[in-house]
Each structure stands twice: as structure tokens, then as C-alpha cells.
Backbone as a ProteinNet text record, in pm:
[ID]
protein_1_A
[PRIMARY]
MATNVEATQAEIDHLRIGQSAPGLAQLALSLAAAVDNPGNVTAQANAARELRTVLEGLRKLAPASVEMDAVDELAAKKAKRREDGLVRARRA
[TERTIARY]
7027.7	7154.6	7231.2	7357.5	7490.8	7494.4	7565.3	7594.5	7711.8	7738.1	7872.2	8000.2	7946	8039.9	8072.8	7950	7979.7	8024.4	8015	8091.4	8217.6	8230.7	8410.2	8436.4	8427.3	8490.7	8523.8	8370.9	8392.8	8507.1	8563	8641.3	8788.6	8819.3	8915.6	8949.5	8832.2	8887	8877.6	8838.4	8843	8999.5	9082.5	9203.4	9298.2	9274	9328.2	9445.3	9367.7	9503.6	9492.4	9322.4	9356	9471.1	9524	9643	9746.2	9812.1	9928.3	9945.2	9811.6	9804.1	9627.2	9629.7	9575.5	9510.9	9621.5	9572.2	9474.1	9505.4	9430.2	9272.8	9271	9159.2	9084.9	9146.3	9059.8	9018.6	9068.3	9036.8	8966.7	8908.9	8846.7	8712	8670.3	8588.6	8538.5	8556.8	8572.5	8515.3	8542.3	8531.7	8390.3	8338.3	8217.7	8137.3	8157.2	8048.6	8018	8109.2	8089.1	7960.8	7978.8	7885.2	7756.1	7766.3	7635.4	7523.8	7611	7556.9	7458.9	7383.9	7272.9	7296.9	7287.5	7274.3	7364	7507.5	7560.6	7612.9	7526.9	7516.2	7678.2	7749.6	7886.3	7986.6	7927.3	8054.5	8038.1	7919.1	7956	7975	7938.1	8028.9	8185.6	8229.1	8409.5	8402.8	8363.9	8366.9	8374.3	8313.3	8310	8413.8	8450.5	8575.8	8699.9	8715.9	8832.5	8830.1	8755.2	8715.6	8727.7	8711	8719.7	8871.7	8942.3	9102.9	9174.7	9096.3	9175.7	9147.5	9045.9	9011.7	9092.7	9139.1	9225.1	9430.6	9421.9	9518.2	9581.5	9433.7	9460.8	9480.5	9376.7	9405.4	9553	9627.9	9706.1	9874.7	9808.6	9901	9821.9	9761	9685.4	9807	9843.3	9912.4	9807.2	9900.4	9822	9788.1	9656.5	9512.7	9620.4	9555.9	9600.7	9495.9	9347.2	9255.8	9300.4	9271.1	9271.6	9177.2	9199.7	9040.7	9070.9	9021.1	8975.8	9123.4	9133.3	9284.9	9427.2	9470	9539.9	9500.8	9332.6	9329.4	9357.2	9321.4	9328.3	9536.1	9599.8	9722.2	9805	9745.5	9767.1	9770.3	9647.5	9625.6	9717.2	9708.1	9833.4	9988.9	10014.6	10160.4	10152	10029.7	10035.2	10028.2	10000.8	9980.3	10128.6	10156.5	10311.9	10409.5	10390.3	10496.3	10433.3	10307.3	10279.3	10303.5	10357.5	10420.2	10312.4	10145.8	10027.8	10083.1	10187.3	10104	10240.7	10227.6	10333.6	10406.5	10481.5	10530.4	10502.2	10434.8	10412.8	10601.7	10506.3	10649.3	10637.9	10783	10811.9	10766.2
9024.5	9003.7	8918.1	8953.5	8867.5	8797.5	8679.3	8574.2	8605.8	8561.5	8602	8587.5	8427.5	8341.4	8506.5	8512.2	8603	8735	8802.9	8879.6	8920	8772.2	8780.4	8695.3	8663.3	8688.4	8790.9	8859.1	8976.6	9104.6	9092.6	9126.7	9045.6	8961.8	8923.1	8960.3	8941.7	8956.5	9112.4	9207.6	9359.4	9372.4	9355.1	9312.7	9254.4	9202	9104.7	9001.5	8953	8880.2	8737.1	8703.1	8545.9	8451.9	8541.8	8467	8437.6	8566.8	8549.4	8520.1	8480.2	8415.1	8350.9	8259.8	8166.3	8120.2	8061.2	7967.3	8045.9	8210.5	8290.7	8352.1	8311.4	8361.4	8208.7	8149.3	8000.9	7990.6	8022.1	7980.3	8108.9	8225.2	8330.4	8300.8	8209.7	8180.6	8026.1	7974.8	7869.8	7923.5	8058.8	8087	8135.2	8206.8	8280.3	8202.4	8038.5	7979.7	7853.6	7919.4	7882.3	7963	8094.8	8222.2	8216.3	8163	8142.1	8029	7944.2	7791.5	7840.2	7860.1	7827	7665.9	7727.7	7619.4	7652.1	7638.7	7670.8	7840.5	7923.7	8021.9	8114.2	7974	8022.5	8037.8	7913.8	7841.9	7963.6	7997.9	8138.4	8221.1	8291.7	8389.4	8400.1	8283.3	8237.5	8269.8	8182.8	8177.4	8360.5	8427.1	8554.7	8611.7	8629.8	8691.2	8688.8	8519.7	8476.8	8481.3	8500.8	8562.8	8687.2	8807.5	8967.9	8969.4	8846.9	8890	8827.4	8699.8	8659.4	8777	8851	8978.3	9047.7	9111.6	9210.2	9194.4	9059.5	8965.9	8984.3	8978	9005.7	9134.5	9204.4	9352.9	9410.7	9361.8	9415.2	9370.2	9305.5	9196.7	9241.5	9291.9	9338.9	9429.8	9456.6	9551.6	9653	9804.9	9912	9918.4	10040.9	10030.3	10153	10136	10216.2	10285.5	10248.8	10391.5	10545	10634.8	10783	10829	10881.7	10934.3	11074.3	11148.3	11310.5	11359.5	11355.1	11417.6	11414.6	11293.1	11242.6	11295.1	11289.7	11381.7	11494.4	11580.8	11749.9	11760.7	11679.2	11680.3	11645.5	11552.8	11521.5	11585.4	11709	11779.5	11919.2	11970.4	12075.6	12044	11882.4	11891.5	11912.7	11851.3	11873.5	12029	12119	12261.2	12300.2	12247.7	12281.8	12268.3	12140.6	12069.6	12155.9	12236.6	12348.3	12479.2	12464.4	12625.2	12723.8	12654.8	12697.8	12794.6	12712.3	12769.2	12807	12927.7	13008.7	13005.3	13049.9	13006.2	13137.4	13104.9	13195.8	13290.7	13427.3	13516.6	13488	13532.7	13497.6	13613.6
10902.7	10913.7	10969.9	10936.4	10875.1	11015.1	10972.4	11099.8	11127.4	11199.7	11260.1	11193.3	11131.4	11024.5	10913.1	10835.2	10773.9	10811.5	10901.6	10920.6	10947.1	10990.6	11027.5	10899	10791.5	10603	10584.6	10639.7	10558.8	10576.4	10751.8	10796.9	10743.2	10773.9	10699.1	10556.8	10440.7	10322.9	10337.9	10400.8	10409.1	10408.8	10566	10636.4	10470.5	10420.1	10301.8	10375.3	10516.4	10580.3	10587.3	10520.6	10485.2	10436.1	10358.4	10288.5	10320	10457.7	10505.5	10707.2	10667.7	10868.4	10787.3	10721.9	10706.6	10865.3	10975.3	11093.7	11162.5	11140.9	11244.7	11204.9	11029.8	10998	10986.3	10982	11000.7	11189.3	11244.7	11383.8	11453.2	11373.8	11336.9	11305.4	11224.4	11113.4	11214.9	11287.8	11340.2	11520.5	11586.7	11655.7	11655.1	11541.3	11488.3	11467.9	11416	11409.4	11555.4	11614.4	11778.5	11830.3	11822.3	11862.9	11789.3	11664.8	11603.3	11659.4	11736.9	11758.6	11866.9	11842.7	12018.9	12066.3	12246.6	12268	12435.1	12434.4	12575.7	12568.6	12647.8	12655.6	12699.6	12773.6	12893.3	12794	12674	12586.4	12450.3	12440	12333.5	12394.5	12504.8	12583.2	12522.3	12607.3	12572.8	12477.2	12332.7	12209.7	12151.7	12185.4	12114.1	12212	12365.2	12341.8	12311.6	12261	12239.4	12082.6	12000.5	11874.3	11864	11979.3	11969.6	11986.7	12057.2	12072.8	11931.8	11862.1	11720.8	11628.8	11618.2	11560	11547.5	11675.5	11716.2	11703.2	11648.1	11633.8	11491.5	11428.6	11255.1	11194.8	11303.1	11219.5	11274.6	11393.3	11406.3	11303	11209.8	11109.8	10997.6	10965	10783.6	10728.9	10681.5	10548.8	10549.3	10617.3	10566.2	10449	10476.6	10414.9	10313.1	10144.8	10067.4	10012.5	10128.1	10076.7	10134.3	10050.9	10148.1	10234.4	10341.9	10404.9	10351.5	10397.4	10345.1	10389	10464.1	10518.8	10458.7	10416	10286.1	10156.4	10159.7	9961.7	10020.8	10124.8	10097.1	10079.7	10183.3	10173.5	10020.4	9917.8	9802.6	9732	9749.2	9655.6	9686.9	9781.8	9832.2	9818.9	9748.7	9767.3	9597.2	9526.7	9412.8	9379.1	9441.4	9404	9433.3	9535.3	9527	9451.1	9404.3	9269	9155.4	9125.6	9005.4	9030.5	9167.6	9209.6	9206.4	9276.5	9309.4	9440.6	9533.4	9706.2	9725	9744.3	9808.1	10026.5	9998.3	10151.6	10225.2	10320.8	10428.4	10444.8	10470.2	10525.3	10701.8	10700.3	10908.1	10996.9
[MASK]
++++++++++++++++++++++++++++++++++++++++++++++++++++++++++++++++++++++++++++++++++++++++++++

């Protein structure tokens, strides 16, 4: 099982946000380390809540994904068929 620091770093890398928001990214890693640190359960819970908030902020700042999902792939195929003249318009 990965630590919270490793999982947070993986998410930051996946979002490609580390360079554009380095302060928030470092804060997220620090909070993840606090969550991983055994000891005061109340401090861990507070750090986890703050980590969740910081990660939400990072997700909002992340650039739009360039990966295509199944719907995007189907739309691209349909657009290509239209360009090639293989799709006819429906009659009204």
C-alpha cells in the first residue's frame, strides 16, 4: 500500500500542476506527510481534512485533460466519417 505522500505526489504528477502551483503542491505533500505520521489522531484528522481541501484546489487549477474518453473517441470517428462524406444527413 502506498503512503499518502506517494499517492499525493502521484496525483500532483497526473494533474501536471506542480510547476504552475508549487506552493500548493508542497503544502499538499506536507499535509500528506502529517497524515502518514503516527501519533496524535486529532492532528491526523485535521491534516487529512486540509489535504482534501488543498487537493480540490489543485484539481481546479489543473489544465484540461488531453486524454480522450470513449465518448470523445466516438465523436472524433463520426467527425472523420463526415469529413470523408460517409455520413448522410437524416431526412426531416
